[in-house]
Structures are given as structure tokens and as C-alpha cells.
Amino acid sequence: MDTFLAKYENQINVFSELLDELPDTEEPLWILGQRYDVRAEKSELLSDVRSRLWFTYRKKFSPIGGTGPSSDAGWGCMLRCGQMILAQALVCWHLGREWRWDKDGRHPEEYRRILHCFLDKKDSCYSIHQMAQMGVGEGKLVGEWYGPNTIAQVLKKLALFDDWNSLAVYVSMDNTVVIEDISEVPSLCRETHGSSRPRATSSYPHPYLRSEWKPLLLIIPLRMGINHINPVYIEALKECFKMPQSLGVLGGKPNLAYYFIGFIGEELIYLDPHTTQLAVESEAGGAVDDQSYHCNRSPHRMKVTSLDPSVALGFFCKTEEDFDSWCGLVQQEILRKSRLRMFELVEKHPPHWPPFVPPTKPEVHTTGAGRCCTDLQTVLRLLGCSIRNHPRGVRKTMV
């Protein structure tokens, strides 16, 4: 069945390439906070899209869990989209938003390390292996399709074991971003001499955020309608792509996940993971043939009204000033202008909510490669789950 689905989806991709040439229009095109004139800046635009790390279905990697699937074709599209949005955060942190990929292979060391985090092997900290097995703790079998919120929770947990990046991941709940809770995320803010820095750049003073900031990956899972996206949210969604902190949007259609990186007019622009490629072999810390990790096609487009209402917005705030700026943009461009708000931004934890519990890492021994991975079997056992062979992949049992 997986083979049939992969073949069917690849045929769709071949056909869609004929339809996805960029339109000849005066309307601006936005890609992750960057504005482009399609007529005058087409080469720069395509270079920007090509520089995003593109993760797709792979086959012939080592079996997940030792005896599980060796391909994610037909089920791993949302996991691949999760990899893409996280990779974009790491690129923005280590290389900067203006960094561009060189097809001739002249890349900084940080780029190589980022790519190694996502290789299809159990020792890569954000590999399909680690993500699929961490999903067991979220009630998902290996080989089962994920939604945007599930992949957000998986990324939040895996980031706790990434010693190189020490990325702080905050996943909002109930369509609400709580500034007070963000201050409690591990590794996000460290108190220095017990003092707080004066706040002056945002309409939100953030008295909870201390003086030493750690880069923040902010994920906001949303449901913008029942069966279809409510048109009242469309303009606010577009505004999110214009923000300099934008990492794009996880979403798609039922059982088809895409990584949305921008828009033009009434169409969303996305990277499509539904192409099955061979797993790339690489020695630990060695060079990687990265040609298949960058999309050289014109970006795909989709009517925004065709978007499934279940999505997750992504933003990256490298500095506290970035977060200040993001809060100000949300207040100005989304909260004040929207008749029906897409999400809320509040300062204090709502009193009727249960207490916020920051995610914590179980004490486990980490494996060697990349210094940012961990034994998921041990983690799941400590979390109260065990992995056992199952005809459909993996089932969760309490121990």
C-alpha cells in the first residue's frame, strides 16, 4: 500500500510541476518575511526557495526501532514538514535568514552540522527514527499519520536532548501565547545577578523575561474552521508570512502535509515532501551529498481556501528584541485588525488554566553522533511507555 501511495503521489508531483510556474504579476510575493517582485527578482526569489532545507520521503534507511519500516513513504509527510520548519529555525540561528545555499558545495561548518541533525539514521537527533519513536509517547504508532499539533509536541520533546543547539521550544495551547509561560521554558531565559533588563521596545513589557535570552522556536497550533478554513482568518494568516520572524506554516489537506513558506495573492507557496528519494549515506561527522536536500523546482502553489483548517504557525526569535518585535507586530497586524482573532497573546497565565509545567529531560545517557541525540527506547521507558514489535509498526503499552 505504501508503495502504491508513493507512486501515486510522485505522479501528482510530475503533473503539478507543469502548473507551478511563477505567475507574471505585479503583486508582491512573500517568502518567510522577505518581499519579492516576481518580475524583477525572480532569480533571487528562486535562490531563496532553493536554499530552504527540503526533507522528503526516503527509502532504504535502517529500519526504525531495528525491525520497523525502512521507508516513510505514505505516512511521514508531516514528520518531514516538521523537520523543515525546525531546520529553518536552525539556519536562521546559525547562518542567518540571508544565507543562501551554494550548489557547488562551499558551505560553512554550521550548515554541515545542521544537516547531520536530520539524516535518516537513528543517531541523528531529528531523524525520522527519533521523531517516529518519540511520537509513540504522543499516542502515535510508527507508521501512523501525524497532525500539526502532534509534530509540534514531538519537536518540543526532542529539542530537550539537542545539546548543540539548546533551542527553546514553546508550543501554545488553546490558541493562546502566554508570555509568562515562555519565561519558564528550559534554556530560554537565565537569570543574571537576579535582575531584569528594562523593557521599552514593545507594547508588552515582559517583566517575566530575564536578561539572558536563548533562541526561541515558537509554534502555535490552530484550528481555523471546522471543515474548511474560515475566510475571516485569511488576511491574518498572510500577515504571519510577512513577519521577519516567520518560519512558515505546517498544514495541508487531509492526510497530505505541506510546509507553507509564503504566499502571492490568494495562493499559498509550499514545499512538498511527497517525493520518495533514496536515503543518503554518510559517516558520522563526514561530508554529505546535499543535492537532494534542496528543491530546484519552481515552488508549488495552492489556493488558500483549499487549506485544511488544522495548522501550526512557526516563528523564530533569536534575541529578546526579536520577540519584542514579534509581539508588537502581532498586536498591530493581527489582534487590532481582526474581527475574529486567529490567536491571542496574553501576558499572564490564565488563572482558570492548570499550572504551566515546563518540559524536562529525563536523566539518560546520550549516544555519540552529533552530541545531540539520545536513546529513545530509554526515554520512552522513563516516560512510562515501551516499544514492542507490532504488525502495524509499534504499539504503546504501560509498564
mmCIF file of C-alpha atoms in Angstrom:
data_model
loop_
_atom_site.group_PDB
_atom_site.id
_atom_site.type_symbol
_atom_site.label_atom_id
_atom_site.label_comp_id
_atom_site.label_asym_id
_atom_site.label_seq_id
_atom_site.Cartn_x
_atom_site.Cartn_y
_atom_site.Cartn_z
ATOM 1 C CA MET A 1 0.000 0.000 0.000
ATOM 2 C CA ASP A 2 2.816 2.418 0.882
ATOM 3 C CA THR A 3 4.482 1.698 -2.472
ATOM 4 C CA PHE A 4 1.235 2.456 -4.285
ATOM 5 C CA LEU A 5 0.764 5.719 -2.380
ATOM 6 C CA ALA A 6 4.320 6.828 -3.080
ATOM 7 C CA LYS A 7 3.930 6.096 -6.786
ATOM 8 C CA TYR A 8 0.585 7.932 -6.912
ATOM 9 C CA GLU A 9 1.970 10.978 -5.105
ATOM 10 C CA ASN A 10 5.043 11.122 -7.322
ATOM 11 C CA GLN A 11 2.795 11.143 -10.400
ATOM 12 C CA ILE A 12 0.911 14.100 -8.886
ATOM 13 C CA ASN A 13 4.207 15.925 -8.406
ATOM 14 C CA VAL A 14 5.264 15.403 -12.026
ATOM 15 C CA PHE A 15 1.947 16.791 -13.255
ATOM 16 C CA SER A 16 1.927 19.703 -10.792
ATOM 17 C CA GLU A 17 5.356 20.889 -11.990
ATOM 18 C CA LEU A 18 3.672 21.853 -15.250
ATOM 19 C CA LEU A 19 1.273 24.117 -13.330
ATOM 20 C CA ASP A 20 3.613 25.802 -10.845
ATOM 21 C CA GLU A 21 5.497 28.336 -12.924
ATOM 22 C CA LEU A 22 5.508 31.650 -11.107
ATOM 23 C CA PRO A 23 2.764 33.984 -12.308
ATOM 24 C CA ASP A 24 3.565 37.144 -14.257
ATOM 25 C CA THR A 25 2.074 39.658 -11.862
ATOM 26 C CA GLU A 26 2.771 42.936 -10.129
ATOM 27 C CA GLU A 27 1.584 41.545 -6.810
ATOM 28 C CA PRO A 28 4.360 41.086 -4.236
ATOM 29 C CA LEU A 29 5.379 37.573 -3.272
ATOM 30 C CA TRP A 30 6.335 36.887 0.346
ATOM 31 C CA ILE A 31 8.719 34.141 1.483
ATOM 32 C CA LEU A 32 9.356 33.827 5.224
ATOM 33 C CA GLY A 33 9.389 37.555 5.901
ATOM 34 C CA GLN A 34 11.066 38.542 2.616
ATOM 35 C CA ARG A 35 9.185 40.533 -0.048
ATOM 36 C CA TYR A 36 9.881 39.874 -3.736
ATOM 37 C CA ASP A 37 8.902 41.420 -7.046
ATOM 38 C CA VAL A 38 8.288 38.358 -9.219
ATOM 39 C CA ARG A 39 9.149 40.152 -12.449
ATOM 40 C CA ALA A 40 12.306 41.902 -11.279
ATOM 41 C CA GLU A 41 13.613 39.490 -8.636
ATOM 42 C CA LYS A 42 12.762 36.035 -9.927
ATOM 43 C CA SER A 43 16.307 34.662 -9.659
ATOM 44 C CA GLU A 44 16.683 35.976 -6.102
ATOM 45 C CA LEU A 45 13.304 34.507 -5.205
ATOM 46 C CA LEU A 46 14.150 31.075 -6.578
ATOM 47 C CA SER A 47 17.529 31.163 -4.824
ATOM 48 C CA ASP A 48 15.741 31.850 -1.548
ATOM 49 C CA VAL A 49 13.350 28.926 -2.028
ATOM 50 C CA ARG A 50 16.177 26.645 -3.136
ATOM 51 C CA SER A 51 18.149 27.493 -0.001
ATOM 52 C CA ARG A 52 15.495 26.089 2.332
ATOM 53 C CA LEU A 53 16.287 22.580 3.515
ATOM 54 C CA TRP A 54 13.835 20.254 1.757
ATOM 55 C CA PHE A 55 13.043 16.978 3.506
ATOM 56 C CA THR A 56 11.031 14.384 1.626
ATOM 57 C CA TYR A 57 10.047 10.760 1.877
ATOM 58 C CA ARG A 58 13.110 8.482 1.891
ATOM 59 C CA LYS A 59 13.547 4.768 1.393
ATOM 60 C CA LYS A 60 16.151 2.132 2.249
ATOM 61 C CA PHE A 61 17.230 3.664 5.545
ATOM 62 C CA SER A 62 17.903 1.465 8.570
ATOM 63 C CA PRO A 63 14.635 0.060 9.999
ATOM 64 C CA ILE A 64 13.051 2.286 12.625
ATOM 65 C CA GLY A 65 13.398 0.644 16.025
ATOM 66 C CA GLY A 66 15.504 -2.117 14.460
ATOM 67 C CA THR A 67 12.567 -4.039 12.983
ATOM 68 C CA GLY A 68 10.191 -1.284 11.840
ATOM 69 C CA PRO A 69 9.713 0.371 8.453
ATOM 70 C CA SER A 70 12.708 1.330 6.288
ATOM 71 C CA SER A 71 10.742 3.952 4.350
ATOM 72 C CA ASP A 72 8.324 6.672 5.413
ATOM 73 C CA ALA A 73 6.577 6.868 2.035
ATOM 74 C CA GLY A 74 2.839 7.209 2.502
ATOM 75 C CA TRP A 75 2.903 8.217 6.179
ATOM 76 C CA GLY A 76 5.826 10.509 7.043
ATOM 77 C CA CYS A 77 4.885 13.748 5.279
ATOM 78 C CA MET A 78 4.046 15.730 8.426
ATOM 79 C CA LEU A 79 7.220 14.493 10.107
ATOM 80 C CA ARG A 80 9.193 15.769 7.115
ATOM 81 C CA CYS A 81 7.405 19.114 7.303
ATOM 82 C CA GLY A 82 8.281 19.280 10.991
ATOM 83 C CA GLN A 83 11.902 18.692 10.060
ATOM 84 C CA MET A 84 11.737 21.541 7.539
ATOM 85 C CA ILE A 85 10.328 24.121 9.933
ATOM 86 C CA LEU A 86 12.850 23.166 12.617
ATOM 87 C CA ALA A 87 15.718 23.216 10.118
ATOM 88 C CA GLN A 88 14.703 26.714 9.066
ATOM 89 C CA ALA A 89 14.921 27.818 12.694
ATOM 90 C CA LEU A 90 18.441 26.378 12.973
ATOM 91 C CA VAL A 91 19.502 28.004 9.701
ATOM 92 C CA CYS A 92 18.230 31.381 10.917
ATOM 93 C CA TRP A 93 20.108 30.946 14.166
ATOM 94 C CA HIS A 94 23.473 29.698 12.921
ATOM 95 C CA LEU A 95 23.626 31.077 9.369
ATOM 96 C CA GLY A 96 21.109 33.943 9.275
ATOM 97 C CA ARG A 97 17.983 34.492 7.205
ATOM 98 C CA GLU A 98 20.055 35.962 4.344
ATOM 99 C CA TRP A 99 22.182 32.840 3.935
ATOM 100 C CA ARG A 100 21.948 31.164 0.528
ATOM 101 C CA TRP A 101 22.829 27.630 -0.482
ATOM 102 C CA ASP A 102 25.730 27.132 -2.903
ATOM 103 C CA LYS A 103 25.149 24.152 -5.186
ATOM 104 C CA ASP A 104 28.912 23.793 -5.657
ATOM 105 C CA GLY A 105 29.261 22.762 -2.039
ATOM 106 C CA ARG A 106 31.016 25.713 -0.390
ATOM 107 C CA HIS A 107 29.240 25.721 2.945
ATOM 108 C CA PRO A 108 30.122 26.797 6.484
ATOM 109 C CA GLU A 109 30.657 24.164 9.143
ATOM 110 C CA GLU A 110 27.382 25.096 10.837
ATOM 111 C CA TYR A 111 25.464 24.107 7.717
ATOM 112 C CA ARG A 112 27.033 20.652 7.736
ATOM 113 C CA ARG A 113 26.170 20.181 11.400
ATOM 114 C CA ILE A 114 22.573 21.262 10.843
ATOM 115 C CA LEU A 115 22.162 18.792 8.002
ATOM 116 C CA HIS A 116 23.620 15.961 10.085
ATOM 117 C CA CYS A 117 20.900 16.540 12.685
ATOM 118 C CA PHE A 118 18.280 15.393 10.153
ATOM 119 C CA LEU A 119 19.929 12.464 8.369
ATOM 120 C CA ASP A 120 17.869 9.263 8.220
ATOM 121 C CA LYS A 121 19.759 7.336 10.871
ATOM 122 C CA LYS A 122 18.958 6.567 14.484
ATOM 123 C CA ASP A 123 21.877 8.613 15.822
ATOM 124 C CA SER A 124 20.715 11.893 14.242
ATOM 125 C CA CYS A 125 18.825 13.909 16.811
ATOM 126 C CA TYR A 126 15.942 14.933 14.500
ATOM 127 C CA SER A 127 15.935 11.907 12.203
ATOM 128 C CA ILE A 128 12.764 10.198 11.053
ATOM 129 C CA HIS A 129 13.746 7.449 13.516
ATOM 130 C CA GLN A 130 13.835 9.732 16.540
ATOM 131 C CA MET A 131 10.690 11.603 15.562
ATOM 132 C CA ALA A 132 8.629 8.486 14.843
ATOM 133 C CA GLN A 133 9.641 6.829 18.095
ATOM 134 C CA MET A 134 9.093 9.960 20.178
ATOM 135 C CA GLY A 135 5.621 10.094 18.659
ATOM 136 C CA VAL A 136 4.788 6.875 20.464
ATOM 137 C CA GLY A 137 4.663 8.947 23.637
ATOM 138 C CA GLU A 138 2.026 11.107 21.910
ATOM 139 C CA GLY A 139 -0.130 8.071 21.171
ATOM 140 C CA LYS A 140 1.004 7.565 17.580
ATOM 141 C CA LEU A 141 2.168 4.263 16.180
ATOM 142 C CA VAL A 142 5.259 4.226 13.997
ATOM 143 C CA GLY A 143 3.824 4.463 10.505
ATOM 144 C CA GLU A 144 0.774 6.458 11.575
ATOM 145 C CA TRP A 145 -0.025 9.906 10.147
ATOM 146 C CA TYR A 146 0.616 12.960 12.330
ATOM 147 C CA GLY A 147 -1.260 16.228 12.600
ATOM 148 C CA PRO A 148 0.332 19.660 13.154
ATOM 149 C CA ASN A 149 -0.124 19.666 16.936
ATOM 150 C CA THR A 150 1.369 16.201 17.353
ATOM 151 C CA ILE A 151 4.509 17.074 15.426
ATOM 152 C CA ALA A 152 4.837 20.275 17.456
ATOM 153 C CA GLN A 153 4.806 18.248 20.679
ATOM 154 C CA VAL A 154 7.389 15.833 19.267
ATOM 155 C CA LEU A 155 9.730 18.694 18.312
ATOM 156 C CA LYS A 156 9.360 20.207 21.774
ATOM 157 C CA LYS A 157 10.420 16.944 23.421
ATOM 158 C CA LEU A 158 13.286 16.159 21.062
ATOM 159 C CA ALA A 159 14.755 19.644 21.467
ATOM 160 C CA LEU A 160 15.412 18.846 25.133
ATOM 161 C CA PHE A 161 18.102 16.390 24.014
ATOM 162 C CA ASP A 162 19.782 18.682 21.487
ATOM 163 C CA ASP A 163 22.883 19.736 23.377
ATOM 164 C CA TRP A 164 24.450 21.596 20.457
ATOM 165 C CA ASN A 165 21.572 23.951 19.753
ATOM 166 C CA SER A 166 19.906 24.172 23.200
ATOM 167 C CA LEU A 167 16.878 25.519 21.385
ATOM 168 C CA ALA A 168 13.916 26.592 23.494
ATOM 169 C CA VAL A 169 10.626 25.320 22.038
ATOM 170 C CA TYR A 170 7.300 26.718 23.189
ATOM 171 C CA VAL A 171 4.048 25.209 21.900
ATOM 172 C CA SER A 172 0.987 27.282 22.686
ATOM 173 C CA MET A 173 -2.283 25.781 23.848
ATOM 174 C CA ASP A 174 -5.898 26.837 23.291
ATOM 175 C CA ASN A 175 -4.877 29.343 20.603
ATOM 176 C CA THR A 176 -3.106 31.455 23.236
ATOM 177 C CA VAL A 177 0.540 32.502 23.585
ATOM 178 C CA VAL A 178 1.359 33.223 27.244
ATOM 179 C CA ILE A 179 4.431 35.386 27.775
ATOM 180 C CA GLU A 180 4.747 34.355 31.429
ATOM 181 C CA ASP A 181 4.911 30.681 30.411
ATOM 182 C CA ILE A 182 7.589 31.341 27.788
ATOM 183 C CA SER A 183 9.875 32.518 30.582
ATOM 184 C CA GLU A 184 9.579 29.057 32.144
ATOM 185 C CA VAL A 185 10.721 27.118 29.077
ATOM 186 C CA PRO A 186 14.040 25.358 29.817
ATOM 187 C CA SER A 187 17.129 27.112 28.453
ATOM 188 C CA LEU A 188 15.115 30.096 27.253
ATOM 189 C CA CYS A 189 15.989 32.673 29.883
ATOM 190 C CA ARG A 190 18.646 32.551 32.546
ATOM 191 C CA GLU A 191 18.636 34.950 35.407
ATOM 192 C CA THR A 192 21.798 37.027 35.676
ATOM 193 C CA HIS A 193 22.511 38.639 39.076
ATOM 194 C CA GLY A 194 18.775 38.372 39.805
ATOM 195 C CA SER A 195 17.923 41.459 37.757
ATOM 196 C CA SER A 196 15.741 42.191 34.778
ATOM 197 C CA ARG A 197 16.623 44.370 31.824
ATOM 198 C CA PRO A 198 14.446 47.452 31.238
ATOM 199 C CA ARG A 199 11.780 46.942 28.581
ATOM 200 C CA ALA A 200 10.927 49.676 26.110
ATOM 201 C CA THR A 201 10.532 48.267 22.615
ATOM 202 C CA SER A 202 7.130 46.585 22.777
ATOM 203 C CA SER A 203 3.606 47.232 23.908
ATOM 204 C CA TYR A 204 4.142 44.200 26.166
ATOM 205 C CA PRO A 205 6.766 44.922 28.868
ATOM 206 C CA HIS A 206 7.546 41.222 29.583
ATOM 207 C CA PRO A 207 8.635 41.621 33.220
ATOM 208 C CA TYR A 208 8.999 37.821 33.402
ATOM 209 C CA LEU A 209 11.761 37.575 30.797
ATOM 210 C CA ARG A 210 15.212 37.806 32.304
ATOM 211 C CA SER A 211 18.395 39.257 30.937
ATOM 212 C CA GLU A 212 19.955 36.251 29.192
ATOM 213 C CA TRP A 213 17.920 35.065 26.218
ATOM 214 C CA LYS A 214 18.102 31.747 24.395
ATOM 215 C CA PRO A 215 16.791 31.353 20.814
ATOM 216 C CA LEU A 216 13.087 30.537 20.769
ATOM 217 C CA LEU A 217 11.121 28.341 18.391
ATOM 218 C CA LEU A 218 7.506 29.369 18.878
ATOM 219 C CA ILE A 219 4.831 27.030 17.488
ATOM 220 C CA ILE A 220 1.147 27.952 17.561
ATOM 221 C CA PRO A 221 -1.217 25.066 16.669
ATOM 222 C CA LEU A 222 -4.558 26.395 15.463
ATOM 223 C CA ARG A 223 -7.860 25.254 14.066
ATOM 224 C CA MET A 224 -9.157 27.984 11.760
ATOM 225 C CA GLY A 225 -12.523 26.475 10.956
ATOM 226 C CA ILE A 226 -14.469 23.215 11.076
ATOM 227 C CA ASN A 227 -14.152 21.500 7.697
ATOM 228 C CA HIS A 228 -12.646 24.410 5.761
ATOM 229 C CA ILE A 229 -10.639 27.466 6.674
ATOM 230 C CA ASN A 230 -12.831 30.335 7.794
ATOM 231 C CA PRO A 231 -12.210 33.221 5.317
ATOM 232 C CA VAL A 232 -12.093 35.683 8.213
ATOM 233 C CA TYR A 233 -8.625 34.297 9.147
ATOM 234 C CA ILE A 234 -7.022 34.512 5.698
ATOM 235 C CA GLU A 235 -5.627 38.053 5.923
ATOM 236 C CA ALA A 236 -4.170 37.389 9.379
ATOM 237 C CA LEU A 237 -2.544 34.220 8.050
ATOM 238 C CA LYS A 238 -0.933 36.216 5.252
ATOM 239 C CA GLU A 239 0.380 38.752 7.757
ATOM 240 C CA CYS A 240 2.222 35.960 9.554
ATOM 241 C CA PHE A 241 4.269 35.224 6.419
ATOM 242 C CA LYS A 242 5.309 38.893 6.267
ATOM 243 C CA MET A 243 6.845 38.913 9.739
ATOM 244 C CA PRO A 244 10.671 38.744 9.842
ATOM 245 C CA GLN A 245 10.361 36.026 12.497
ATOM 246 C CA SER A 246 8.243 33.781 10.250
ATOM 247 C CA LEU A 247 9.202 30.120 9.903
ATOM 248 C CA GLY A 248 6.144 29.314 7.823
ATOM 249 C CA VAL A 249 3.177 27.094 8.498
ATOM 250 C CA LEU A 250 2.634 23.351 8.902
ATOM 251 C CA GLY A 251 -0.597 22.216 7.304
ATOM 252 C CA GLY A 252 -2.018 20.959 4.046
ATOM 253 C CA LYS A 253 -5.009 18.887 3.085
ATOM 254 C CA PRO A 254 -6.471 15.794 4.780
ATOM 255 C CA ASN A 255 -3.626 13.242 5.027
ATOM 256 C CA LEU A 256 -1.366 15.391 2.818
ATOM 257 C CA ALA A 257 1.030 17.639 4.743
ATOM 258 C CA TYR A 258 2.899 20.568 3.207
ATOM 259 C CA TYR A 259 5.381 23.120 4.507
ATOM 260 C CA PHE A 260 3.998 26.538 3.586
ATOM 261 C CA ILE A 261 6.672 29.216 3.237
ATOM 262 C CA GLY A 262 4.821 32.176 1.729
ATOM 263 C CA PHE A 263 2.048 33.497 -0.452
ATOM 264 C CA ILE A 264 1.219 35.517 -3.529
ATOM 265 C CA GLY A 265 -2.251 36.949 -3.965
ATOM 266 C CA GLU A 266 -4.736 34.284 -2.897
ATOM 267 C CA GLU A 267 -2.288 31.387 -3.249
ATOM 268 C CA LEU A 268 -0.006 29.828 -0.665
ATOM 269 C CA ILE A 269 3.513 28.733 -1.618
ATOM 270 C CA TYR A 270 4.813 25.486 -0.209
ATOM 271 C CA LEU A 271 7.500 22.812 -0.257
ATOM 272 C CA ASP A 272 6.111 19.355 -0.884
ATOM 273 C CA PRO A 273 7.587 16.305 0.904
ATOM 274 C CA HIS A 274 5.725 13.807 -1.314
ATOM 275 C CA THR A 275 8.724 12.712 -3.359
ATOM 276 C CA THR A 276 10.436 9.443 -2.432
ATOM 277 C CA GLN A 277 14.224 9.539 -2.594
ATOM 278 C CA LEU A 278 16.944 7.128 -1.516
ATOM 279 C CA ALA A 279 18.351 7.652 1.956
ATOM 280 C CA VAL A 280 21.704 9.425 1.885
ATOM 281 C CA GLU A 281 24.636 7.548 3.341
ATOM 282 C CA SER A 282 27.134 9.443 5.456
ATOM 283 C CA GLU A 283 29.785 8.695 8.015
ATOM 284 C CA ALA A 284 29.432 10.343 11.414
ATOM 285 C CA GLY A 285 30.502 13.941 11.047
ATOM 286 C CA GLY A 286 31.533 13.438 7.419
ATOM 287 C CA ALA A 287 30.565 15.205 4.226
ATOM 288 C CA VAL A 288 27.021 14.760 2.945
ATOM 289 C CA ASP A 289 25.828 14.825 -0.651
ATOM 290 C CA ASP A 290 23.247 17.549 -0.089
ATOM 291 C CA GLN A 291 21.882 17.983 -3.624
ATOM 292 C CA SER A 292 18.693 16.101 -2.797
ATOM 293 C CA TYR A 293 18.069 18.274 0.278
ATOM 294 C CA HIS A 294 17.306 21.388 -1.786
ATOM 295 C CA CYS A 295 14.367 21.770 -4.156
ATOM 296 C CA ASN A 296 15.365 23.040 -7.589
ATOM 297 C CA ARG A 297 11.812 23.207 -8.911
ATOM 298 C CA SER A 298 9.577 26.236 -9.021
ATOM 299 C CA PRO A 299 7.708 26.351 -5.713
ATOM 300 C CA HIS A 300 4.259 24.761 -5.601
ATOM 301 C CA ARG A 301 1.168 26.906 -5.103
ATOM 302 C CA MET A 302 -2.263 26.197 -3.665
ATOM 303 C CA LYS A 303 -5.414 28.259 -3.205
ATOM 304 C CA VAL A 304 -5.524 29.448 0.391
ATOM 305 C CA THR A 305 -9.196 28.463 0.548
ATOM 306 C CA SER A 306 -8.147 24.831 -0.050
ATOM 307 C CA LEU A 307 -6.103 24.759 3.163
ATOM 308 C CA ASP A 308 -7.226 22.349 5.857
ATOM 309 C CA PRO A 309 -8.199 24.402 8.942
ATOM 310 C CA SER A 310 -5.794 22.495 11.213
ATOM 311 C CA VAL A 311 -2.382 24.200 11.034
ATOM 312 C CA ALA A 312 0.608 25.198 13.139
ATOM 313 C CA LEU A 313 2.295 28.582 12.767
ATOM 314 C CA GLY A 314 6.038 28.785 13.329
ATOM 315 C CA PHE A 315 8.185 31.733 14.417
ATOM 316 C CA PHE A 316 11.830 32.083 15.438
ATOM 317 C CA CYS A 317 13.088 34.738 17.845
ATOM 318 C CA LYS A 318 16.865 34.691 18.036
ATOM 319 C CA THR A 319 17.008 37.556 20.511
ATOM 320 C CA GLU A 320 14.697 39.074 23.076
ATOM 321 C CA GLU A 321 14.420 42.097 20.797
ATOM 322 C CA ASP A 322 13.105 39.782 18.069
ATOM 323 C CA PHE A 323 10.443 38.574 20.478
ATOM 324 C CA ASP A 324 9.564 42.152 21.415
ATOM 325 C CA SER A 325 9.200 42.994 17.750
ATOM 326 C CA TRP A 326 7.067 39.919 17.104
ATOM 327 C CA CYS A 327 4.728 40.813 19.975
ATOM 328 C CA GLY A 328 4.359 44.316 18.574
ATOM 329 C CA LEU A 329 3.595 43.027 15.065
ATOM 330 C CA VAL A 330 1.029 40.577 16.403
ATOM 331 C CA GLN A 331 -0.650 43.351 18.359
ATOM 332 C CA GLN A 332 -0.671 45.741 15.398
ATOM 333 C CA GLU A 333 -1.308 43.465 12.411
ATOM 334 C CA ILE A 334 -3.415 40.643 13.879
ATOM 335 C CA LEU A 335 -5.072 41.491 17.182
ATOM 336 C CA ARG A 336 -6.152 45.051 16.376
ATOM 337 C CA LYS A 337 -7.205 44.422 12.788
ATOM 338 C CA SER A 338 -9.004 41.096 13.083
ATOM 339 C CA ARG A 339 -12.724 40.887 13.610
ATOM 340 C CA LEU A 340 -12.230 37.292 14.809
ATOM 341 C CA ARG A 341 -8.760 36.755 16.255
ATOM 342 C CA MET A 342 -6.683 33.888 14.917
ATOM 343 C CA PHE A 343 -4.909 33.536 18.279
ATOM 344 C CA GLU A 344 -4.414 35.510 21.487
ATOM 345 C CA LEU A 345 -1.273 36.976 23.038
ATOM 346 C CA VAL A 346 -1.523 37.471 26.802
ATOM 347 C CA GLU A 347 0.978 38.397 29.465
ATOM 348 C CA LYS A 348 -0.063 36.259 32.425
ATOM 349 C CA HIS A 349 -1.005 32.611 32.687
ATOM 350 C CA PRO A 350 -4.835 32.423 32.738
ATOM 351 C CA PRO A 351 -5.951 31.680 36.320
ATOM 352 C CA HIS A 352 -8.537 29.091 35.220
ATOM 353 C CA TRP A 353 -5.879 27.039 33.377
ATOM 354 C CA PRO A 354 -3.944 24.267 35.105
ATOM 355 C CA PRO A 355 -0.423 25.320 36.154
ATOM 356 C CA PHE A 356 2.151 25.503 33.378
ATOM 357 C CA VAL A 357 4.625 22.623 33.651
ATOM 358 C CA PRO A 358 7.845 23.214 31.682
ATOM 359 C CA PRO A 359 9.071 20.166 29.764
ATOM 360 C CA THR A 360 12.025 18.455 31.398
ATOM 361 C CA LYS A 361 14.534 15.927 30.140
ATOM 362 C CA PRO A 362 14.781 12.532 31.823
ATOM 363 C CA GLU A 363 18.252 11.631 33.021
ATOM 364 C CA VAL A 364 19.555 9.352 30.279
ATOM 365 C CA HIS A 365 22.868 8.591 28.627
ATOM 366 C CA THR A 366 23.241 10.158 25.182
ATOM 367 C CA THR A 367 24.713 8.380 22.173
ATOM 368 C CA GLY A 368 27.735 9.674 20.349
ATOM 369 C CA ALA A 369 26.920 11.026 16.903
ATOM 370 C CA GLY A 370 26.421 14.772 16.731
ATOM 371 C CA ARG A 371 26.300 15.099 20.532
ATOM 372 C CA CYS A 372 22.616 15.950 20.195
ATOM 373 C CA CYS A 373 20.767 12.648 20.164
ATOM 374 C CA THR A 374 19.505 10.194 22.744
ATOM 375 C CA ASP A 375 18.288 6.634 23.095
ATOM 376 C CA LEU A 376 14.545 6.939 22.543
ATOM 377 C CA GLN A 377 13.953 3.450 23.886
ATOM 378 C CA THR A 378 15.290 4.636 27.245
ATOM 379 C CA VAL A 379 13.351 7.893 27.103
ATOM 380 C CA LEU A 380 10.040 6.185 26.350
ATOM 381 C CA ARG A 381 10.605 3.670 29.114
ATOM 382 C CA LEU A 382 11.188 6.509 31.568
ATOM 383 C CA LEU A 383 8.049 8.223 30.318
ATOM 384 C CA GLY A 384 6.008 5.089 31.005
ATOM 385 C CA CYS A 385 5.930 3.539 27.557
ATOM 386 C CA SER A 386 7.627 0.579 25.918
ATOM 387 C CA ILE A 387 8.119 -0.249 22.260
ATOM 388 C CA ARG A 388 7.201 -3.715 21.059
ATOM 389 C CA ASN A 389 7.039 -5.184 17.609
ATOM 390 C CA HIS A 390 3.600 -4.961 16.058
ATOM 391 C CA PRO A 391 2.367 -5.794 12.559
ATOM 392 C CA ARG A 392 1.377 -2.135 12.053
ATOM 393 C CA GLY A 393 4.644 -0.821 13.474
ATOM 394 C CA VAL A 394 4.733 -0.024 17.173
ATOM 395 C CA ARG A 395 2.152 -0.123 19.922
ATOM 396 C CA LYS A 396 2.285 1.661 23.253
ATOM 397 C CA THR A 397 1.913 -0.296 26.475
ATOM 398 C CA MET A 398 2.178 0.968 30.033
ATOM 399 C CA VAL A 399 4.952 -0.523 32.111
#
